[in-house]
Short mmCIF file of C-alpha atoms and ligand atoms in Angstrom, two decimals:
data_model
loop_
_atom_site.label_atom_id
_atom_site.label_comp_id
_atom_site.label_asym_id
_atom_site.label_seq_id
_atom_site.Cartn_x
_atom_site.Cartn_y
_atom_site.Cartn_z
CA MET S 1 23.05 77.91 -239.18
CA THR S 2 19.84 76.58 -237.67
CA ARG S 3 19.52 76.59 -233.89
CA PRO S 4 19.51 73.30 -231.96
CA ARG S 5 16.03 71.78 -231.77
CA VAL S 6 14.85 70.75 -228.31
CA VAL S 7 11.66 68.69 -228.31
CA ILE S 8 9.75 68.14 -225.08
CA ALA S 9 7.10 65.40 -225.02
CA GLY S 10 4.49 66.18 -222.35
CA ALA S 11 3.44 69.52 -220.88
CA GLY S 12 2.89 68.33 -217.32
CA PHE S 13 4.99 69.50 -214.39
CA GLY S 14 8.27 68.13 -215.74
CA GLY S 15 7.85 69.17 -219.39
CA LEU S 16 6.52 72.65 -218.69
CA PHE S 17 9.25 73.46 -216.17
CA ALA S 18 11.89 72.22 -218.63
CA ALA S 19 10.44 74.41 -221.40
CA GLN S 20 10.32 77.49 -219.16
CA ALA S 21 13.87 76.91 -217.94
CA LEU S 22 15.03 76.91 -221.58
CA ALA S 23 13.57 80.37 -222.23
CA ARG S 24 16.96 82.09 -222.42
CA VAL S 25 18.79 79.29 -224.22
CA ASP S 26 19.68 79.80 -227.87
CA ALA S 27 17.53 76.90 -229.12
CA ASP S 28 14.15 76.24 -230.71
CA VAL S 29 11.98 74.52 -228.13
CA THR S 30 8.93 72.50 -229.24
CA ILE S 31 6.61 71.14 -226.58
CA VAL S 32 4.04 68.59 -227.66
CA ASP S 33 1.16 67.23 -225.59
CA ARG S 34 -1.95 65.21 -226.39
CA HIS S 35 -3.99 67.73 -224.40
CA ASN S 36 -3.98 71.46 -225.02
CA TYR S 37 -3.78 72.10 -221.28
CA HIS S 38 -1.34 71.88 -218.39
CA LEU S 39 -3.07 70.16 -215.49
CA PHE S 40 -2.57 70.88 -211.79
CA GLN S 41 -3.21 67.29 -210.69
CA PRO S 42 -3.08 67.91 -206.91
CA LEU S 43 -6.44 69.71 -207.11
CA LEU S 44 -8.06 67.35 -209.62
CA TYR S 45 -10.05 65.60 -206.87
CA GLN S 46 -11.83 68.94 -206.34
CA VAL S 47 -13.13 68.74 -209.93
CA ALA S 48 -14.17 65.09 -209.45
CA THR S 49 -16.16 66.07 -206.34
CA ALA S 50 -17.73 69.21 -207.86
CA GLY S 51 -15.74 71.70 -205.78
CA LEU S 52 -13.97 73.44 -208.66
CA PRO S 53 -14.70 73.71 -212.39
CA PRO S 54 -12.11 72.13 -214.74
CA SER S 55 -10.85 75.53 -215.89
CA ASP S 56 -9.64 76.27 -212.32
CA VAL S 57 -7.12 73.42 -212.37
CA ALA S 58 -6.01 73.38 -216.03
CA TRP S 59 -4.74 76.11 -218.35
CA PRO S 60 -3.92 76.16 -222.08
CA VAL S 61 -0.22 75.42 -222.57
CA ARG S 62 -0.27 77.85 -225.47
CA SER S 63 -1.28 80.74 -223.21
CA ILE S 64 1.24 79.81 -220.48
CA LEU S 65 4.09 79.92 -223.03
CA ARG S 66 2.76 82.76 -225.18
CA ARG S 67 5.54 85.18 -224.16
CA GLN S 68 8.35 82.67 -224.55
CA ARG S 69 9.59 83.53 -228.04
CA ASN S 70 11.72 80.39 -228.53
CA ALA S 71 8.85 77.99 -227.62
CA THR S 72 6.37 76.40 -230.01
CA VAL S 73 3.41 74.44 -228.69
CA LEU S 74 1.96 71.50 -230.63
CA LEU S 75 -1.11 69.41 -229.92
CA GLY S 76 -0.32 65.80 -230.74
CA GLU S 77 -0.07 62.29 -229.37
CA VAL S 78 3.41 60.74 -229.21
CA LYS S 79 3.31 57.22 -230.64
CA GLY S 80 6.99 56.38 -230.81
CA ILE S 81 10.56 57.65 -230.85
CA ASP S 82 13.16 56.82 -233.49
CA THR S 83 16.48 57.49 -231.78
CA ARG S 84 18.52 56.65 -234.93
CA GLN S 85 16.72 59.15 -237.11
CA ARG S 86 16.20 61.45 -234.10
CA VAL S 87 12.50 61.98 -234.62
CA VAL S 88 9.48 61.87 -232.36
CA GLU S 89 6.65 60.07 -234.13
CA LEU S 90 3.20 61.52 -233.62
CA ALA S 91 -0.19 60.13 -234.57
CA HIS S 92 -0.03 62.60 -237.47
CA GLY S 93 3.51 63.38 -238.62
CA SER S 94 6.84 63.51 -236.84
CA ILE S 95 9.15 66.09 -235.22
CA PRO S 96 12.95 66.01 -235.61
CA TYR S 97 15.06 66.74 -232.54
CA ASP S 98 18.65 67.37 -231.50
CA TYR S 99 17.76 67.04 -227.81
CA LEU S 100 14.68 65.24 -226.52
CA VAL S 101 13.04 65.44 -223.10
CA VAL S 102 10.38 62.79 -222.49
CA ALA S 103 7.97 63.83 -219.74
CA THR S 104 4.81 61.91 -220.55
CA GLY S 105 4.05 60.97 -216.95
CA SER S 106 2.10 57.95 -215.80
CA THR S 107 -1.29 56.34 -216.04
CA HIS S 108 -3.36 53.96 -213.87
CA SER S 109 -2.37 50.39 -213.36
CA TYR S 110 -5.13 47.85 -212.88
CA PHE S 111 -2.58 45.16 -212.00
CA GLY S 112 -3.33 43.08 -215.08
CA HIS S 113 -7.10 43.66 -214.97
CA ASP S 114 -7.47 46.30 -217.65
CA ASP S 115 -11.12 45.29 -218.12
CA TRP S 116 -11.84 46.92 -214.71
CA ARG S 117 -11.04 50.35 -216.17
CA ALA S 118 -14.56 50.76 -217.63
CA PHE S 119 -16.19 50.16 -214.23
CA ALA S 120 -13.66 51.93 -212.02
CA PRO S 121 -12.22 55.08 -213.62
CA GLY S 122 -8.99 56.47 -212.21
CA LEU S 123 -8.23 60.14 -211.67
CA LYS S 124 -5.57 61.48 -213.99
CA SER S 125 -7.09 63.87 -216.52
CA ILE S 126 -9.92 66.39 -216.78
CA ASP S 127 -11.97 63.74 -218.62
CA ASP S 128 -11.43 61.31 -215.73
CA ALA S 129 -12.48 63.95 -213.21
CA THR S 130 -15.68 64.91 -215.06
CA THR S 131 -16.51 61.21 -215.57
CA ILE S 132 -16.19 60.62 -211.81
CA ARG S 133 -18.17 63.78 -211.03
CA ARG S 134 -20.92 62.63 -213.41
CA ARG S 135 -21.05 59.15 -211.88
CA ILE S 136 -21.21 60.45 -208.31
CA LEU S 137 -23.95 62.99 -209.04
CA ARG S 138 -25.91 60.58 -211.26
CA ALA S 139 -25.88 57.96 -208.51
CA PHE S 140 -27.67 60.36 -206.14
CA GLU S 141 -30.14 61.33 -208.90
CA ALA S 142 -30.85 57.69 -209.76
CA ALA S 143 -31.30 56.82 -206.06
CA GLU S 144 -33.90 59.59 -205.73
CA VAL S 145 -36.16 57.83 -208.26
CA GLU S 146 -35.30 54.24 -207.31
CA THR S 147 -38.02 52.36 -205.43
CA ASP S 148 -36.18 49.10 -204.81
CA ALA S 149 -34.29 49.26 -201.48
CA ALA S 150 -31.37 47.02 -202.52
CA ARG S 151 -30.83 48.90 -205.77
CA ARG S 152 -30.99 52.22 -203.91
CA GLU S 153 -28.39 50.97 -201.45
CA ARG S 154 -26.10 50.02 -204.35
CA LEU S 155 -26.53 53.50 -205.84
CA LEU S 156 -25.68 55.12 -202.53
CA ARG S 157 -22.52 53.09 -201.95
CA PHE S 158 -19.31 54.68 -203.23
CA VAL S 159 -16.21 52.51 -203.28
CA ILE S 160 -12.74 54.05 -203.58
CA VAL S 161 -9.96 51.54 -204.21
CA GLY S 162 -6.54 52.57 -202.85
CA ALA S 163 -5.87 54.59 -199.70
CA GLY S 164 -2.93 56.72 -200.82
CA PRO S 165 -3.31 60.53 -200.77
CA THR S 166 -5.72 60.58 -203.76
CA GLY S 167 -7.97 57.83 -202.35
CA VAL S 168 -8.04 59.47 -198.91
CA GLU S 169 -8.81 62.90 -200.39
CA LEU S 170 -11.60 61.49 -202.54
CA ALA S 171 -13.17 59.46 -199.72
CA GLY S 172 -13.16 62.38 -197.28
CA THR S 173 -14.57 64.82 -199.82
CA ILE S 174 -17.31 62.48 -201.09
CA ALA S 175 -18.33 61.88 -197.46
CA GLU S 176 -18.64 65.65 -196.94
CA LEU S 177 -20.52 66.05 -200.20
CA ALA S 178 -23.07 63.49 -199.03
CA ARG S 179 -23.29 64.65 -195.39
CA PHE S 180 -23.32 68.41 -195.87
CA THR S 181 -23.55 69.73 -199.43
CA LEU S 182 -26.33 67.48 -200.70
CA ALA S 183 -28.04 66.87 -197.37
CA ALA S 184 -30.96 69.23 -198.00
CA ASP S 185 -31.19 68.87 -201.79
CA PHE S 186 -33.19 65.65 -202.07
CA ARG S 187 -36.70 64.72 -200.93
CA ARG S 188 -36.98 60.94 -201.21
CA ILE S 189 -33.49 59.90 -200.15
CA ASP S 190 -31.25 61.03 -197.35
CA PRO S 191 -27.88 61.68 -199.05
CA ALA S 192 -26.22 61.51 -195.63
CA SER S 193 -27.07 57.81 -195.49
CA ALA S 194 -24.67 57.16 -198.39
CA LYS S 195 -21.88 54.68 -197.61
CA ILE S 196 -18.37 55.64 -198.59
CA VAL S 197 -16.03 52.67 -198.49
CA LEU S 198 -12.26 53.07 -198.81
CA VAL S 199 -10.62 49.76 -199.71
CA GLU S 200 -6.88 49.25 -199.24
CA ALA S 201 -4.89 46.09 -199.93
CA GLY S 202 -2.12 47.11 -197.50
CA PRO S 203 -2.31 47.28 -193.72
CA ARG S 204 -2.80 51.05 -193.40
CA VAL S 205 -3.99 54.23 -195.11
CA LEU S 206 -1.40 56.77 -196.34
CA ALA S 207 1.33 54.13 -196.27
CA ALA S 208 4.01 56.64 -197.35
CA PHE S 209 3.51 58.58 -194.10
CA ARG S 210 4.64 57.72 -190.58
CA GLU S 211 2.43 55.29 -188.69
CA ALA S 212 1.09 57.91 -186.25
CA GLN S 213 -0.01 60.06 -189.20
CA SER S 214 -1.74 57.07 -190.82
CA GLU S 215 -3.60 56.34 -187.60
CA TYR S 216 -4.69 59.96 -187.35
CA ALA S 217 -5.90 59.90 -190.97
CA LEU S 218 -7.83 56.71 -190.26
CA ARG S 219 -9.56 58.24 -187.22
CA SER S 220 -10.41 61.39 -189.20
CA LEU S 221 -11.92 59.36 -192.03
CA VAL S 222 -14.01 57.30 -189.63
CA ARG S 223 -15.21 60.54 -188.00
CA LEU S 224 -16.37 61.69 -191.42
CA GLY S 225 -18.37 58.48 -191.79
CA VAL S 226 -15.99 56.68 -194.18
CA GLU S 227 -15.79 52.91 -193.79
CA VAL S 228 -12.12 52.01 -194.13
CA ARG S 229 -11.22 48.46 -195.12
CA THR S 230 -7.50 47.72 -194.84
CA ASN S 231 -5.83 44.39 -195.75
CA ALA S 232 -8.61 44.08 -198.31
CA ALA S 233 -7.57 43.45 -201.91
CA VAL S 234 -10.21 43.85 -204.62
CA THR S 235 -10.45 40.55 -206.46
CA ALA S 236 -13.21 41.38 -208.97
CA CYS S 237 -14.76 44.53 -210.37
CA ASP S 238 -17.72 44.77 -212.72
CA GLU S 239 -20.82 46.81 -213.51
CA GLU S 240 -22.51 45.76 -210.28
CA GLY S 241 -19.67 46.54 -207.85
CA VAL S 242 -16.53 44.98 -206.43
CA SER S 243 -15.55 41.76 -204.65
CA ILE S 244 -13.08 41.44 -201.83
CA GLY S 245 -12.52 37.70 -201.82
CA ALA S 246 -15.87 36.07 -201.12
CA GLU S 247 -17.44 39.34 -199.99
CA ARG S 248 -19.46 41.34 -202.48
CA LEU S 249 -19.84 45.14 -202.29
CA PRO S 250 -22.59 46.24 -204.70
CA SER S 251 -21.83 49.76 -205.89
CA ALA S 252 -22.72 51.95 -208.88
CA THR S 253 -19.68 54.19 -208.36
CA VAL S 254 -16.24 52.65 -208.01
CA ILE S 255 -13.17 54.88 -208.27
CA TRP S 256 -9.67 53.52 -208.86
CA ALA S 257 -6.90 55.20 -206.88
CA ALA S 258 -4.67 52.16 -206.47
CA GLY S 259 -1.88 51.68 -208.99
CA VAL S 260 0.36 53.74 -211.21
CA ALA S 261 2.13 52.68 -214.42
CA ALA S 262 4.47 54.87 -216.44
CA SER S 263 3.60 55.86 -220.00
CA PRO S 264 5.20 53.48 -222.55
CA VAL S 265 8.50 55.38 -222.81
CA GLY S 266 10.56 52.22 -222.20
CA ARG S 267 8.97 50.62 -225.26
CA TRP S 268 9.42 53.77 -227.38
CA LEU S 269 13.12 53.96 -226.51
CA GLY S 270 13.80 50.23 -226.23
CA LYS S 271 15.20 50.79 -222.71
CA SER S 272 14.98 48.87 -219.44
CA THR S 273 12.31 49.87 -216.98
CA ASP S 274 11.41 49.12 -213.38
CA ARG S 275 8.29 47.10 -212.52
CA ALA S 276 6.03 50.15 -212.88
CA GLY S 277 7.35 50.78 -216.42
CA ARG S 278 9.57 53.74 -215.49
CA VAL S 279 12.72 54.08 -217.57
CA LEU S 280 15.92 53.53 -215.58
CA VAL S 281 17.82 56.77 -216.19
CA GLN S 282 21.43 57.82 -215.59
CA PRO S 283 22.35 60.27 -212.81
CA ASP S 284 22.04 63.10 -215.39
CA LEU S 285 18.53 61.79 -216.27
CA SER S 286 19.62 60.66 -219.73
CA ALA S 287 18.33 57.43 -221.24
CA ASP S 288 20.01 57.63 -224.65
CA GLU S 289 22.25 60.01 -226.55
CA ASN S 290 20.71 63.47 -226.09
CA VAL S 291 17.49 61.86 -224.80
CA PHE S 292 16.33 62.55 -221.24
CA VAL S 293 13.42 61.03 -219.35
CA ILE S 294 12.01 62.90 -216.35
CA GLY S 295 9.14 62.94 -213.85
CA ASP S 296 6.76 60.02 -213.38
CA ALA S 297 8.15 58.28 -216.49
CA ALA S 298 11.67 58.02 -215.00
CA SER S 299 13.17 55.82 -212.31
CA LEU S 300 16.26 57.07 -210.50
CA THR S 301 17.89 55.78 -207.34
CA LEU S 302 20.08 58.39 -205.67
CA PRO S 303 23.57 57.59 -204.30
CA ASP S 304 22.12 57.45 -200.74
CA GLY S 305 19.68 54.70 -201.83
CA ARG S 306 16.53 56.87 -201.90
CA ARG S 307 14.39 56.52 -204.99
CA VAL S 308 13.13 59.80 -206.45
CA PRO S 309 9.35 59.68 -205.81
CA GLY S 310 6.65 60.22 -208.44
CA VAL S 311 5.52 63.62 -207.16
CA ALA S 312 5.21 67.10 -208.63
CA PRO S 313 8.30 68.64 -206.94
CA ALA S 314 10.49 65.84 -208.35
CA ALA S 315 9.16 66.38 -211.89
CA LYS S 316 9.68 70.16 -211.62
CA GLN S 317 13.23 69.83 -210.26
CA GLN S 318 14.08 67.32 -212.99
CA GLY S 319 12.62 69.60 -215.65
CA ARG S 320 14.83 72.47 -214.51
CA TYR S 321 17.83 70.16 -214.23
CA VAL S 322 17.65 68.75 -217.78
CA ALA S 323 17.27 72.30 -219.10
CA LYS S 324 20.62 73.08 -217.44
CA VAL S 325 22.25 69.97 -218.91
CA ILE S 326 20.96 70.82 -222.40
CA ALA S 327 21.98 74.48 -222.08
CA ALA S 328 25.49 73.41 -221.02
CA ARG S 329 25.82 71.02 -223.99
CA ILE S 330 24.60 73.64 -226.45
CA ALA S 331 27.06 76.20 -225.09
CA ALA S 332 29.85 73.56 -224.90
CA ARG S 333 30.18 74.22 -221.15
CA PRO S 334 31.04 71.52 -218.56
CA ALA S 335 28.03 69.40 -217.53
CA PRO S 336 26.34 70.21 -214.20
CA PRO S 337 26.82 67.70 -211.35
CA PRO S 338 24.40 64.72 -211.19
CA PHE S 339 20.76 65.37 -210.32
CA GLU S 340 20.02 65.78 -206.62
CA TYR S 341 16.48 65.64 -205.25
CA ARG S 342 15.45 68.12 -202.57
CA ASP S 343 12.49 66.47 -200.82
CA PRO S 344 10.03 69.13 -199.64
CA GLY S 345 7.95 66.54 -197.75
CA ASN S 346 4.54 64.91 -197.92
CA LEU S 347 1.08 66.42 -197.55
CA ALA S 348 -2.41 64.93 -197.68
CA THR S 349 -5.79 66.34 -196.74
CA ILE S 350 -8.69 64.47 -195.19
CA GLY S 351 -11.84 66.46 -195.83
CA ARG S 352 -12.08 70.16 -195.12
CA LYS S 353 -10.67 70.31 -191.61
CA CYS S 354 -7.76 67.90 -191.33
CA ALA S 355 -4.51 67.23 -193.06
CA VAL S 356 -1.26 65.50 -192.31
CA ILE S 357 2.07 66.97 -193.26
CA GLU S 358 5.59 65.68 -193.00
CA PHE S 359 8.13 68.34 -193.91
CA PRO S 360 11.82 67.75 -193.26
CA PHE S 361 11.62 70.22 -190.33
CA LEU S 362 8.00 69.78 -189.22
CA THR S 363 5.45 67.01 -188.72
CA LEU S 364 1.92 68.18 -188.08
CA ARG S 365 -1.68 67.02 -188.28
CA GLY S 366 -5.12 68.51 -187.75
CA PHE S 367 -6.62 71.89 -188.58
CA ALA S 368 -3.32 73.80 -188.56
CA ALA S 369 -1.92 71.23 -190.98
CA TRP S 370 -4.95 71.79 -193.22
CA TRP S 371 -4.15 75.50 -193.44
CA ILE S 372 -0.51 74.80 -194.24
CA TRP S 373 -1.68 72.31 -196.89
CA GLY S 374 -3.96 75.02 -198.37
CA ILE S 375 -1.26 77.71 -198.33
CA ALA S 376 1.25 75.28 -199.89
CA HIS S 377 -1.17 74.55 -202.74
CA ILE S 378 -1.88 78.23 -203.31
CA TYR S 379 1.87 78.80 -203.38
CA PHE S 380 2.23 76.01 -205.98
CA LEU S 381 -0.49 77.68 -208.03
CA VAL S 382 1.58 80.84 -208.32
CA GLY S 383 2.78 81.01 -211.89
CA VAL S 384 -0.46 79.65 -213.33
CA PRO S 385 -2.74 82.19 -215.05
CA SER S 386 -5.37 82.77 -212.29
CA PRO S 387 -4.09 81.77 -208.82
CA VAL S 388 -6.03 84.47 -206.93
CA LEU S 389 -9.34 83.52 -208.58
CA VAL S 390 -8.86 79.82 -207.85
CA SER S 391 -7.89 80.54 -204.24
CA ILE S 392 -10.95 82.76 -203.66
CA ARG S 393 -13.30 80.18 -205.19
CA TRP S 394 -11.69 77.46 -203.16
CA LEU S 395 -12.06 79.48 -199.92
CA TRP S 396 -15.69 80.23 -200.80
CA GLU S 397 -16.44 76.54 -201.32
CA TYR S 398 -14.71 75.85 -198.04
CA LEU S 399 -16.75 78.37 -196.06
CA THR S 400 -20.11 77.53 -197.65
CA TYR S 401 -19.80 73.77 -198.40
CA SER S 402 -21.52 74.76 -201.65
CA ARG S 403 -19.51 72.70 -204.18
CA GLY S 404 -20.99 74.86 -206.90
CA ALA S 405 -19.64 72.86 -209.85
CA ARG S 406 -22.34 70.17 -209.40
CA LEU S 407 -23.02 69.86 -213.09
CA ILE S 408 -23.76 66.55 -214.76
CA THR S 409 -22.16 66.80 -218.19
CA GLY S 410 -21.24 64.31 -220.91
CA GLN S 411 -22.81 61.02 -221.89
CA GLU S 412 -23.44 58.11 -219.58
CA HIS S 413 -26.34 55.74 -219.19
CA ALA S 414 -28.44 56.33 -216.10
CA ASP S 415 -28.51 53.41 -213.69
C1 FAD Y 1 -5.04 62.89 -208.72
C2 FAD Y 1 -3.58 63.18 -208.46
C3 FAD Y 1 -3.20 63.94 -207.38
C4 FAD Y 1 -1.86 64.22 -207.14
N1 FAD Y 1 -1.54 64.98 -206.06
C5 FAD Y 1 -0.25 65.30 -205.85
C6 FAD Y 1 0.11 66.16 -204.76
O1 FAD Y 1 -0.75 66.60 -203.99
N2 FAD Y 1 1.43 66.49 -204.62
C7 FAD Y 1 2.39 66.01 -205.47
O2 FAD Y 1 3.55 66.35 -205.33
N3 FAD Y 1 2.09 65.18 -206.48
C8 FAD Y 1 0.79 64.83 -206.71
N4 FAD Y 1 0.47 63.99 -207.74
C9 FAD Y 1 1.55 63.44 -208.59
C10 FAD Y 1 2.02 64.49 -209.58
O3 FAD Y 1 0.91 65.10 -210.21
C11 FAD Y 1 2.91 63.82 -210.61
O4 FAD Y 1 4.00 63.23 -209.94
C12 FAD Y 1 3.43 64.83 -211.63
O5 FAD Y 1 2.35 65.38 -212.35
C13 FAD Y 1 4.41 64.15 -212.59
O6 FAD Y 1 4.79 65.10 -213.54
P1 FAD Y 1 5.15 64.62 -215.02
O7 FAD Y 1 5.56 65.84 -215.77
O8 FAD Y 1 6.07 63.46 -214.97
O9 FAD Y 1 3.79 64.04 -215.60
P2 FAD Y 1 2.39 64.75 -215.77
O10 FAD Y 1 2.29 65.99 -214.94
O11 FAD Y 1 1.39 63.69 -215.57
O12 FAD Y 1 2.41 65.22 -217.28
C14 FAD Y 1 2.45 64.31 -218.34
C15 FAD Y 1 1.98 65.04 -219.58
O13 FAD Y 1 2.25 64.22 -220.71
C16 FAD Y 1 1.13 64.19 -221.55
N5 FAD Y 1 1.18 62.93 -222.29
C17 FAD Y 1 1.10 61.68 -221.79
N6 FAD Y 1 1.22 60.78 -222.77
C18 FAD Y 1 1.38 61.47 -223.91
C19 FAD Y 1 1.57 61.10 -225.26
N7 FAD Y 1 1.64 59.82 -225.65
N8 FAD Y 1 1.68 62.07 -226.19
C20 FAD Y 1 1.63 63.38 -225.83
N9 FAD Y 1 1.46 63.79 -224.56
C21 FAD Y 1 1.35 62.84 -223.61
C22 FAD Y 1 -0.06 64.33 -220.64
O14 FAD Y 1 -1.18 64.85 -221.33
C23 FAD Y 1 0.48 65.29 -219.58
O15 FAD Y 1 0.22 66.62 -219.90
C24 FAD Y 1 -0.87 63.71 -208.01
C25 FAD Y 1 -1.25 62.93 -209.11
C26 FAD Y 1 -2.59 62.67 -209.34
C27 FAD Y 1 -2.99 61.83 -210.53
#
């Protein structure tokens, strides 16, 4: 008798937690991802702003699961799913399954303007982060040798589109990079004169937080020298910069932190999705017979009307939950009760001194909140291969403003 085959597509938070929770189940678990690493996305902005090297926020999936005897790791891109034949189709070959967990996450949405992607990269992968890091650092380098004042101004204007947690974190950190880290490094330009513009189509920054927290975040950003433009929708984006209606903002570095779209799981499975492309799943997270969709790729409204948010804790909890459902089916035990989401709260940091947090039992902002934010992230790192090393490096960067990963790597034309 062969053991049941559980295939997990995606080794992000949801997929990895599902695989680990299946460690003691009598099944062969195959986890397939198009990258060979598991990425800790909450710290990715630190790579994009030269605070941490990529290897501090991403670890080989193979090494994370090396001791799990029933797990096999494959590098491959999922291209489709044949639910009749029960196979996952990869770019090269296919994998048969008895149970399938789809955890392929989300990508950026340019709201129908996919041509903007080339000019305004989003932040989702290590490649995105090193592209953004390269563009930011190159802009300062190009400004140092630029003699034309208008062109220099364009090089020293950084536009971040979208004022959710990622946009706010990026804007605050780029402002600090310009004002402190790079301040003494250049001779012809004053990096501190750089303009960091945070553009938001909605009426406030950090819209998912309470209004008082948003206002605090806004004040903190302004204190850091960030120009915040709310009620300002980007209407055009090209090589030269962005437009907000009739107004033009010339910029060599535009970063997209605005929209999210699920990976094409709905198309693969032929299932209904919400407007962001997330598959509408059942209360047990199933989308088809023995097929489960979890994390950012899934849409679930709880009995109390709350929608499960696209955040790491939700993906982890769903990963553990589907492992329980699968284990129960394999052992012919009764199914566990429907998925329930335990909301641990919201956190966002604004530069190196402020954060806002909204936990179920505590709402806080300021320096104390920043420390809680830091401790929470270190806690989340526990379980990854080198949490102590990352925490020490992070603390060092914090104390010294050094942002030691200021390396320009990869190909890009100089402005
Ligand atoms: C910059 C950034 C910062 C964030 N900060 C926070 C935060 O502070 N707190 C928080 O709670 N949440 C945060 N989030 C959201 C959180 O990271 C996601 O909600 C969470 O990662 C979702 O987990 P997931 O398993 O669904 O998808 P992911 O973790 O995105 O994993 C998806 C995996 O699938 C793989 N994959 C995708 N398509 C394919 C394919 N076709 N074939 C094979 N493999 C594929 C990807 O390579 C990836 O490894 C942040 C997200 C970003 C982008």
